[in-house]
Amino acid sequence: MKDQIFEIIKAAIDELNEELEYDELKDVTPETAIFGGESGIDSLSLVRLVVDVEAGVSEAFDTEVTLANEKAMSSRNSPYRNVAAFTDFVLACLKDAS
Amino acid sequence: MNTMLITGTRKGIGRYLVDYYIERGYRVVGCSRSAPDFEIENYQHHELDVADEKAVAKMVRAVAKEHGGIDVLLNNAGIASMNHFLLTPLRTVEQVFATNVFGTFNFCREVSKVMAKRKYGRIVNFATVAAPLKLEGEAAYAASKAAVANLTQVIAKELADFNITVNAVGPTPVATDLIRGVSDDKINDLIGLQSVKRMGEYRDISNVVDFLIQPESDFVTGQVIYLGGVS
Ligand SMILES: NC(=O)c1ccc[n+]([C@@H]2O[C@H](COP(=O)([O-])OP(=O)(O)OC[C@H]3O[C@@H](n4cnc5c(N)ncnc54)[C@H](OP(=O)(O)O)[C@@H]3O)[C@@H](O)[C@H]2O)c1
């Protein structure tokens, strides 16, 4: 399940990066920074990414998740800080939802 | 064909807006807690409570998938409570806020995610003159709609970069079930506070909505337009 979520996130980042063309987003790994640190995407792109991942999860697991989070915009604990954190967060949301 | 999502379409103003916008070429998807007693071409109905976060997410995703996006959202679903606040149970306040504020929030969030993808959207929320007039006997209702007005203004800023406008229309009394329990005397007193002293009509609302949702209104956002000259 975790691998599948990683793939959904990777695909969403790849799609986003077709437009952004950021070097650091070219090869997505668990360590890839997404949002809130020195590198990464802006809040507009984050929203697009989250929407794509929500749609991908709904399609793959037939479960609706809303990836809203209290800590979303505070960088240190943000579930969007990197791909690994985001993957764990989606997994937790999915478990909550089912 | 443009897609419009309207909440609270079983009766009242929402029901009117369904006919009005279908006639103008929209595909309309609506919702309410109970089933409607009508079927119309180009209209689909979902039965849900707007305060149910999961149900809202599911509906919005289904609509976006089937129709390729959502152009307009009208957050019309609303309930009122007319009572002296000393006699109002907390449960009533919770219900009023659940529908009016949380419901509006749920649909704004889910639909604007869909709109953001296409970088286009028009959202109209429903306020009321009861808020600026600070009407006695409507504390819970007016406070909930004041929250809707403020929500509208804040999210208008947050969604501007996505080319989504968020505005609200604030009707005066319109003859629907919502105000059926209010006495004629009270309604007349209220009308006396308006600049233009008459009951509101359905067309007064669609007239403002027409303006707010037209593509040319991309420079109009975060506005709460009260009817009848109330400000
Ligand atoms: N009429 C007025 O004088 C007036 C004045 C100012 C503002 N407004 C605003 O205009 C809007 C429409 O009012 P109206 O007069 O048309 O009211 P209405 O005749 O009472 O109709 C309300 C509609 O909303 C639906 N609804 C209520 N709670 C819901 C919920 N939790 N989830 C889903 N649907 C729900 C109802 O269907 P179900 O019962 O089947 O759910 C119904 O279709 C409201 O936001 C109201 O505050 C009205």
Short mmCIF file of C-alpha atoms and ligand atoms in Angstrom, two decimals:
data_model
loop_
_atom_site.label_atom_id
_atom_site.label_comp_id
_atom_site.label_asym_id
_atom_site.label_seq_id
_atom_site.Cartn_x
_atom_site.Cartn_y
_atom_site.Cartn_z
CA MET A 1 0.00 0.00 0.00
CA LYS A 2 2.79 2.38 0.96
CA ASP A 3 4.59 1.72 -2.34
CA GLN A 4 1.42 2.37 -4.23
CA ILE A 5 0.95 5.70 -2.44
CA PHE A 6 4.54 6.61 -3.19
CA GLU A 7 3.88 5.95 -6.87
CA ILE A 8 0.73 8.10 -6.81
CA ILE A 9 2.68 10.97 -5.25
CA LYS A 10 5.58 10.52 -7.64
CA ALA A 11 3.26 10.57 -10.64
CA ALA A 12 1.57 13.73 -9.34
CA ILE A 13 4.93 15.45 -8.80
CA ASP A 14 6.12 14.37 -12.25
CA GLU A 15 3.02 15.84 -13.82
CA LEU A 16 3.41 19.09 -11.90
CA ASN A 17 7.07 19.29 -12.79
CA GLU A 18 6.35 19.05 -16.49
CA GLU A 19 5.28 22.63 -16.05
CA LEU A 20 7.62 23.77 -13.26
CA GLU A 21 10.77 22.08 -14.59
CA TYR A 22 12.59 22.19 -11.23
CA ASP A 23 15.83 20.20 -11.28
CA GLU A 24 15.37 19.01 -7.70
CA LEU A 25 12.00 17.45 -8.59
CA LYS A 26 13.33 15.47 -11.55
CA ASP A 27 14.07 12.22 -9.76
CA VAL A 28 11.52 11.80 -7.04
CA THR A 29 12.76 9.86 -4.00
CA PRO A 30 11.40 9.69 -0.42
CA GLU A 31 13.86 12.46 0.48
CA THR A 32 12.64 14.86 -2.17
CA ALA A 33 11.57 18.10 -0.49
CA ILE A 34 8.09 19.23 -1.42
CA PHE A 35 7.04 22.29 0.53
CA GLY A 36 8.09 24.57 3.33
CA GLY A 37 11.85 24.32 3.36
CA GLU A 38 14.57 26.04 1.35
CA SER A 39 13.63 24.24 -1.82
CA GLY A 40 10.35 22.89 -3.04
CA ILE A 41 7.18 24.23 -4.55
CA ASP A 42 5.00 27.24 -3.71
CA SER A 43 1.59 27.03 -2.03
CA LEU A 44 -0.30 27.21 -5.31
CA SER A 45 1.55 24.21 -6.67
CA LEU A 46 1.11 22.42 -3.36
CA VAL A 47 -2.66 22.75 -3.66
CA ARG A 48 -2.55 21.31 -7.16
CA LEU A 49 -0.37 18.46 -5.99
CA VAL A 50 -2.67 17.65 -3.08
CA VAL A 51 -5.69 17.65 -5.36
CA ASP A 52 -4.00 15.27 -7.78
CA VAL A 53 -2.95 12.94 -4.99
CA GLU A 54 -6.46 12.95 -3.50
CA ALA A 55 -7.84 12.01 -6.91
CA GLY A 56 -5.18 9.32 -7.40
CA VAL A 57 -5.92 7.81 -4.00
CA SER A 58 -9.65 7.85 -4.60
CA GLU A 59 -9.14 6.03 -7.89
CA ALA A 60 -6.64 3.47 -6.61
CA PHE A 61 -8.28 2.61 -3.29
CA ASP A 62 -11.89 3.62 -3.92
CA THR A 63 -11.79 5.69 -0.73
CA GLU A 64 -12.27 9.42 -0.35
CA VAL A 65 -9.55 11.17 1.58
CA THR A 66 -9.28 14.85 2.32
CA LEU A 67 -5.65 15.67 2.82
CA ALA A 68 -6.25 18.62 5.11
CA ASN A 69 -4.09 18.93 8.15
CA GLU A 70 -3.62 21.31 11.04
CA LYS A 71 0.10 21.36 10.60
CA ALA A 72 0.01 21.69 6.83
CA MET A 73 1.60 25.10 6.63
CA SER A 74 4.02 24.95 9.54
CA SER A 75 7.19 23.67 8.05
CA ARG A 76 8.88 21.55 10.72
CA ASN A 77 6.15 18.97 11.23
CA SER A 78 4.36 19.52 7.96
CA PRO A 79 3.21 16.35 6.24
CA TYR A 80 4.17 18.06 3.00
CA ARG A 81 7.83 18.65 3.89
CA ASN A 82 9.07 15.77 1.78
CA VAL A 83 7.82 12.76 -0.15
CA ALA A 84 8.38 10.30 2.72
CA ALA A 85 6.35 12.42 5.18
CA PHE A 86 3.64 12.95 2.60
CA THR A 87 3.45 9.21 1.91
CA ASP A 88 3.06 8.44 5.63
CA PHE A 89 0.44 11.13 5.93
CA VAL A 90 -1.62 9.80 3.04
CA LEU A 91 -1.35 6.30 4.49
CA ALA A 92 -2.60 7.54 7.87
CA CYS A 93 -5.48 9.42 6.24
CA LEU A 94 -6.44 6.33 4.27
CA LYS A 95 -6.44 4.19 7.40
CA ASP A 96 -8.62 6.77 9.15
CA ALA A 97 -11.02 6.80 6.24
CA SER A 98 -11.52 3.06 5.99
CA MET B 1 -22.04 22.95 -21.48
CA ASN B 2 -21.02 24.64 -18.21
CA THR B 3 -21.55 22.82 -14.96
CA MET B 4 -23.08 24.51 -11.93
CA LEU B 5 -23.34 22.98 -8.48
CA ILE B 6 -26.12 24.37 -6.27
CA THR B 7 -26.70 23.23 -2.70
CA GLY B 8 -30.13 23.05 -1.09
CA THR B 9 -32.12 22.57 -4.30
CA ARG B 10 -35.13 20.61 -3.03
CA LYS B 11 -37.22 23.74 -2.47
CA GLY B 12 -37.22 27.51 -2.05
CA ILE B 13 -34.57 29.67 -3.67
CA GLY B 14 -32.39 26.69 -4.60
CA ARG B 15 -35.25 25.06 -6.48
CA TYR B 16 -35.86 28.29 -8.39
CA LEU B 17 -32.18 28.59 -9.28
CA VAL B 18 -32.19 25.07 -10.75
CA ASP B 19 -34.88 25.99 -13.29
CA TYR B 20 -33.39 29.40 -13.91
CA TYR B 21 -29.90 28.16 -14.76
CA ILE B 22 -31.01 25.09 -16.70
CA GLU B 23 -33.03 27.42 -18.88
CA ARG B 24 -29.85 29.41 -19.44
CA GLY B 25 -27.94 26.40 -20.68
CA TYR B 26 -26.20 25.12 -17.58
CA ARG B 27 -25.94 21.53 -16.50
CA VAL B 28 -26.97 21.69 -12.84
CA VAL B 29 -26.09 19.30 -10.05
CA GLY B 30 -27.84 19.85 -6.75
CA CYS B 31 -28.22 18.36 -3.31
CA SER B 32 -30.38 18.32 -0.21
CA ARG B 33 -30.94 15.99 2.74
CA SER B 34 -34.18 14.61 1.41
CA ALA B 35 -35.16 13.61 -2.10
CA PRO B 36 -36.70 16.21 -4.41
CA ASP B 37 -40.11 15.68 -5.99
CA PHE B 38 -38.98 16.70 -9.47
CA GLU B 39 -36.89 15.39 -12.32
CA ILE B 40 -35.52 17.68 -14.98
CA GLU B 41 -33.31 17.11 -17.98
CA ASN B 42 -29.72 18.21 -17.33
CA TYR B 43 -30.31 18.09 -13.59
CA GLN B 44 -28.80 15.54 -11.22
CA HIS B 45 -29.53 15.28 -7.53
CA HIS B 46 -27.42 14.00 -4.65
CA GLU B 47 -28.93 13.32 -1.26
CA LEU B 48 -26.56 14.49 1.44
CA ASP B 49 -26.09 16.78 4.38
CA VAL B 50 -23.79 19.65 3.43
CA ALA B 51 -22.14 19.36 6.84
CA ASP B 52 -20.99 15.80 6.08
CA GLU B 53 -17.40 16.35 5.00
CA LYS B 54 -16.89 12.92 3.45
CA ALA B 55 -20.17 12.90 1.56
CA VAL B 56 -19.38 16.33 0.15
CA ALA B 57 -15.90 15.25 -1.00
CA LYS B 58 -17.40 12.20 -2.66
CA MET B 59 -20.11 14.13 -4.45
CA VAL B 60 -17.75 16.84 -5.68
CA ARG B 61 -15.26 14.30 -6.98
CA ALA B 62 -18.00 12.36 -8.76
CA VAL B 63 -19.35 15.52 -10.40
CA ALA B 64 -15.90 16.67 -11.47
CA LYS B 65 -15.13 13.28 -12.92
CA GLU B 66 -18.35 12.94 -14.83
CA HIS B 67 -18.47 16.47 -16.21
CA GLY B 68 -14.78 17.34 -16.42
CA GLY B 69 -14.94 20.18 -13.92
CA ILE B 70 -17.21 22.59 -12.10
CA ASP B 71 -17.60 26.18 -13.30
CA VAL B 72 -19.93 27.65 -10.71
CA LEU B 73 -20.81 26.83 -7.10
CA LEU B 74 -23.83 28.37 -5.37
CA ASN B 75 -23.81 27.64 -1.63
CA ASN B 76 -27.52 28.16 -1.15
CA ALA B 77 -28.37 25.48 1.44
CA GLY B 78 -29.22 27.15 4.71
CA ILE B 79 -31.40 26.89 7.76
CA ALA B 80 -32.62 29.54 10.16
CA SER B 81 -33.63 29.68 13.78
CA MET B 82 -35.79 32.53 14.96
CA ASN B 83 -35.86 32.71 18.72
CA HIS B 84 -34.85 34.85 21.64
CA PHE B 85 -31.29 33.83 22.34
CA LEU B 86 -32.12 33.18 26.01
CA LEU B 87 -34.46 30.47 24.80
CA THR B 88 -32.18 28.96 22.17
CA PRO B 89 -30.69 25.53 22.93
CA LEU B 90 -27.03 25.10 22.05
CA ARG B 91 -28.02 22.17 19.87
CA THR B 92 -29.95 24.56 17.61
CA VAL B 93 -26.93 26.83 17.31
CA GLU B 94 -24.81 23.82 16.41
CA GLN B 95 -27.24 22.77 13.71
CA VAL B 96 -27.46 26.25 12.23
CA PHE B 97 -23.69 26.56 12.12
CA ALA B 98 -23.29 23.03 10.77
CA THR B 99 -25.41 23.74 7.71
CA ASN B 100 -24.69 27.41 7.09
CA VAL B 101 -21.02 27.67 7.99
CA PHE B 102 -19.54 24.17 7.90
CA GLY B 103 -21.59 23.22 4.84
CA THR B 104 -20.45 26.33 2.99
CA PHE B 105 -16.88 25.65 4.08
CA ASN B 106 -17.00 22.02 2.91
CA PHE B 107 -18.30 22.87 -0.54
CA CYS B 108 -16.00 25.87 -0.97
CA ARG B 109 -12.97 23.75 -0.14
CA GLU B 110 -13.81 20.70 -2.20
CA VAL B 111 -15.11 22.57 -5.24
CA SER B 112 -12.32 25.11 -5.31
CA LYS B 113 -9.81 22.26 -5.43
CA VAL B 114 -11.52 21.11 -8.60
CA MET B 115 -11.73 24.66 -9.96
CA ALA B 116 -8.07 25.32 -9.14
CA LYS B 117 -7.01 22.62 -11.57
CA ARG B 118 -8.60 24.49 -14.46
CA LYS B 119 -7.72 27.87 -13.02
CA TYR B 120 -11.26 29.11 -13.29
CA GLY B 121 -14.22 29.28 -10.97
CA ARG B 122 -17.07 31.32 -9.60
CA ILE B 123 -18.38 30.78 -6.07
CA VAL B 124 -21.39 32.56 -4.62
CA ASN B 125 -22.27 32.08 -0.96
CA PHE B 126 -25.52 33.01 0.71
CA ALA B 127 -25.53 35.70 3.39
CA THR B 128 -28.56 37.60 4.69
CA VAL B 129 -29.56 41.14 5.64
CA ALA B 130 -30.22 39.78 9.14
CA ALA B 131 -26.47 40.03 9.79
CA PRO B 132 -25.79 43.71 8.97
CA LEU B 133 -29.19 44.70 10.44
CA LYS B 134 -28.33 42.79 13.63
CA LEU B 135 -31.90 41.57 13.89
CA GLU B 136 -33.19 40.68 17.32
CA GLY B 137 -34.40 37.13 17.60
CA GLU B 138 -31.98 35.86 15.00
CA ALA B 139 -28.73 35.66 16.96
CA ALA B 140 -27.70 32.17 15.87
CA TYR B 141 -28.76 32.64 12.26
CA ALA B 142 -27.27 36.11 11.87
CA ALA B 143 -24.01 35.06 13.53
CA SER B 144 -23.73 32.06 11.23
CA LYS B 145 -24.26 34.23 8.17
CA ALA B 146 -21.77 36.82 9.46
CA ALA B 147 -19.33 33.92 9.55
CA VAL B 148 -20.24 33.05 5.97
CA ALA B 149 -19.60 36.65 4.91
CA ASN B 150 -16.19 36.71 6.55
CA LEU B 151 -15.29 33.27 5.20
CA THR B 152 -16.19 34.56 1.76
CA GLN B 153 -13.88 37.53 2.11
CA VAL B 154 -10.92 35.56 3.41
CA ILE B 155 -11.07 32.73 0.92
CA ALA B 156 -11.57 35.23 -1.89
CA LYS B 157 -8.00 36.31 -1.14
CA GLU B 158 -6.65 32.79 -0.91
CA LEU B 159 -8.25 31.71 -4.18
CA ALA B 160 -7.55 34.81 -6.24
CA ASP B 161 -4.37 33.34 -7.72
CA PHE B 162 -6.39 30.44 -9.06
CA ASN B 163 -8.71 32.83 -10.90
CA ILE B 164 -11.57 31.77 -8.66
CA THR B 165 -13.83 34.54 -7.40
CA VAL B 166 -15.77 34.17 -4.16
CA ASN B 167 -18.63 36.52 -3.38
CA ALA B 168 -21.87 36.44 -1.46
CA VAL B 169 -25.40 37.62 -2.02
CA GLY B 170 -27.40 38.78 1.00
CA PRO B 171 -31.13 38.52 0.36
CA THR B 172 -33.88 40.37 2.22
CA PRO B 173 -36.93 38.29 3.22
CA VAL B 174 -38.21 36.19 0.34
CA ALA B 175 -41.40 34.15 0.76
CA THR B 176 -40.09 30.61 1.32
CA ASP B 177 -40.47 28.01 4.08
CA LEU B 178 -37.39 29.51 5.74
CA ILE B 179 -39.36 32.49 7.04
CA ARG B 180 -42.81 30.89 7.20
CA GLY B 181 -42.79 30.96 10.97
CA VAL B 182 -42.06 34.70 11.17
CA SER B 183 -45.12 36.91 11.79
CA ASP B 184 -46.25 39.47 9.21
CA ASP B 185 -45.60 42.26 11.70
CA LYS B 186 -41.98 41.24 12.10
CA ILE B 187 -41.49 40.96 8.36
CA ASN B 188 -43.02 44.41 7.87
CA ASP B 189 -40.75 45.89 10.53
CA LEU B 190 -37.81 44.34 8.79
CA ILE B 191 -38.86 45.64 5.37
CA GLY B 192 -39.12 49.06 7.01
CA LEU B 193 -35.36 48.91 7.64
CA GLN B 194 -34.61 48.43 3.95
CA SER B 195 -34.04 51.36 1.57
CA VAL B 196 -36.35 49.79 -0.99
CA LYS B 197 -39.34 48.69 1.01
CA ARG B 198 -40.71 45.53 -0.51
CA MET B 199 -40.37 41.76 -0.17
CA GLY B 200 -37.50 40.21 -2.05
CA GLU B 201 -38.27 38.11 -5.13
CA TYR B 202 -36.40 35.14 -6.51
CA ARG B 203 -35.35 37.21 -9.51
CA ASP B 204 -33.58 39.72 -7.22
CA ILE B 205 -31.25 36.93 -6.22
CA SER B 206 -30.61 35.47 -9.68
CA ASN B 207 -29.94 38.99 -10.92
CA VAL B 208 -27.03 39.41 -8.50
CA VAL B 209 -25.82 35.86 -9.07
CA ASP B 210 -25.85 36.45 -12.85
CA PHE B 211 -23.52 39.40 -12.40
CA LEU B 212 -21.18 37.63 -10.01
CA ILE B 213 -20.74 34.51 -12.12
CA GLN B 214 -20.27 36.05 -15.52
CA PRO B 215 -16.74 35.58 -16.88
CA GLU B 216 -16.32 39.37 -17.12
CA SER B 217 -16.62 39.61 -13.30
CA ASP B 218 -13.10 38.30 -12.79
CA PHE B 219 -12.20 41.57 -11.02
CA VAL B 220 -15.07 41.26 -8.53
CA THR B 221 -14.27 39.11 -5.52
CA GLY B 222 -14.68 39.14 -1.74
CA GLN B 223 -17.88 41.19 -2.03
CA VAL B 224 -21.06 40.71 -0.06
CA ILE B 225 -23.92 42.28 -1.98
CA TYR B 226 -26.97 42.96 0.17
CA LEU B 227 -30.33 43.46 -1.50
CA GLY B 228 -32.95 46.11 -0.81
CA GLY B 229 -30.37 48.80 -0.11
CA VAL B 230 -29.17 47.27 3.15
CA SER B 231 -25.50 47.74 3.90
N1 LIG C 1 -35.99 33.15 2.33
C1 LIG C 1 -35.42 34.20 2.87
O1 LIG C 1 -36.12 35.11 3.32
C2 LIG C 1 -33.92 34.35 2.91
C3 LIG C 1 -33.39 35.59 3.29
C4 LIG C 1 -32.02 35.73 3.36
C5 LIG C 1 -31.19 34.66 3.05
N2 LIG C 1 -31.73 33.46 2.68
C6 LIG C 1 -30.81 32.36 2.41
O2 LIG C 1 -31.13 31.77 1.17
C7 LIG C 1 -30.80 30.38 1.20
C8 LIG C 1 -31.97 29.54 0.74
O3 LIG C 1 -33.06 29.75 1.63
P1 LIG C 1 -34.56 29.34 1.30
O4 LIG C 1 -35.39 30.47 1.75
O5 LIG C 1 -34.69 28.86 -0.08
O6 LIG C 1 -34.77 28.16 2.38
P2 LIG C 1 -35.72 26.86 2.32
O7 LIG C 1 -36.92 27.16 1.47
O8 LIG C 1 -35.93 26.48 3.72
O9 LIG C 1 -34.84 25.77 1.56
C9 LIG C 1 -33.62 25.33 2.08
C10 LIG C 1 -33.03 24.29 1.17
O10 LIG C 1 -31.77 23.86 1.69
C11 LIG C 1 -31.78 22.43 1.90
N3 LIG C 1 -30.99 22.15 3.11
C12 LIG C 1 -31.16 22.64 4.35
N4 LIG C 1 -30.24 22.15 5.20
C13 LIG C 1 -29.45 21.31 4.47
C14 LIG C 1 -28.34 20.49 4.78
N5 LIG C 1 -27.82 20.44 6.02
N6 LIG C 1 -27.78 19.77 3.78
C15 LIG C 1 -28.29 19.81 2.53
N7 LIG C 1 -29.33 20.58 2.17
C16 LIG C 1 -29.92 21.31 3.14
C17 LIG C 1 -33.27 22.07 2.04
O11 LIG C 1 -33.52 20.73 1.65
P3 LIG C 1 -33.59 19.51 2.75
O12 LIG C 1 -34.47 19.99 3.84
O13 LIG C 1 -34.13 18.35 1.97
O14 LIG C 1 -32.19 19.28 3.19
C18 LIG C 1 -33.88 23.04 1.03
O15 LIG C 1 -33.81 22.53 -0.27
C19 LIG C 1 -30.37 30.09 2.65
O16 LIG C 1 -28.95 30.09 2.72
C20 LIG C 1 -30.93 31.25 3.43
O17 LIG C 1 -30.22 31.51 4.60
C21 LIG C 1 -33.09 33.28 2.61
#
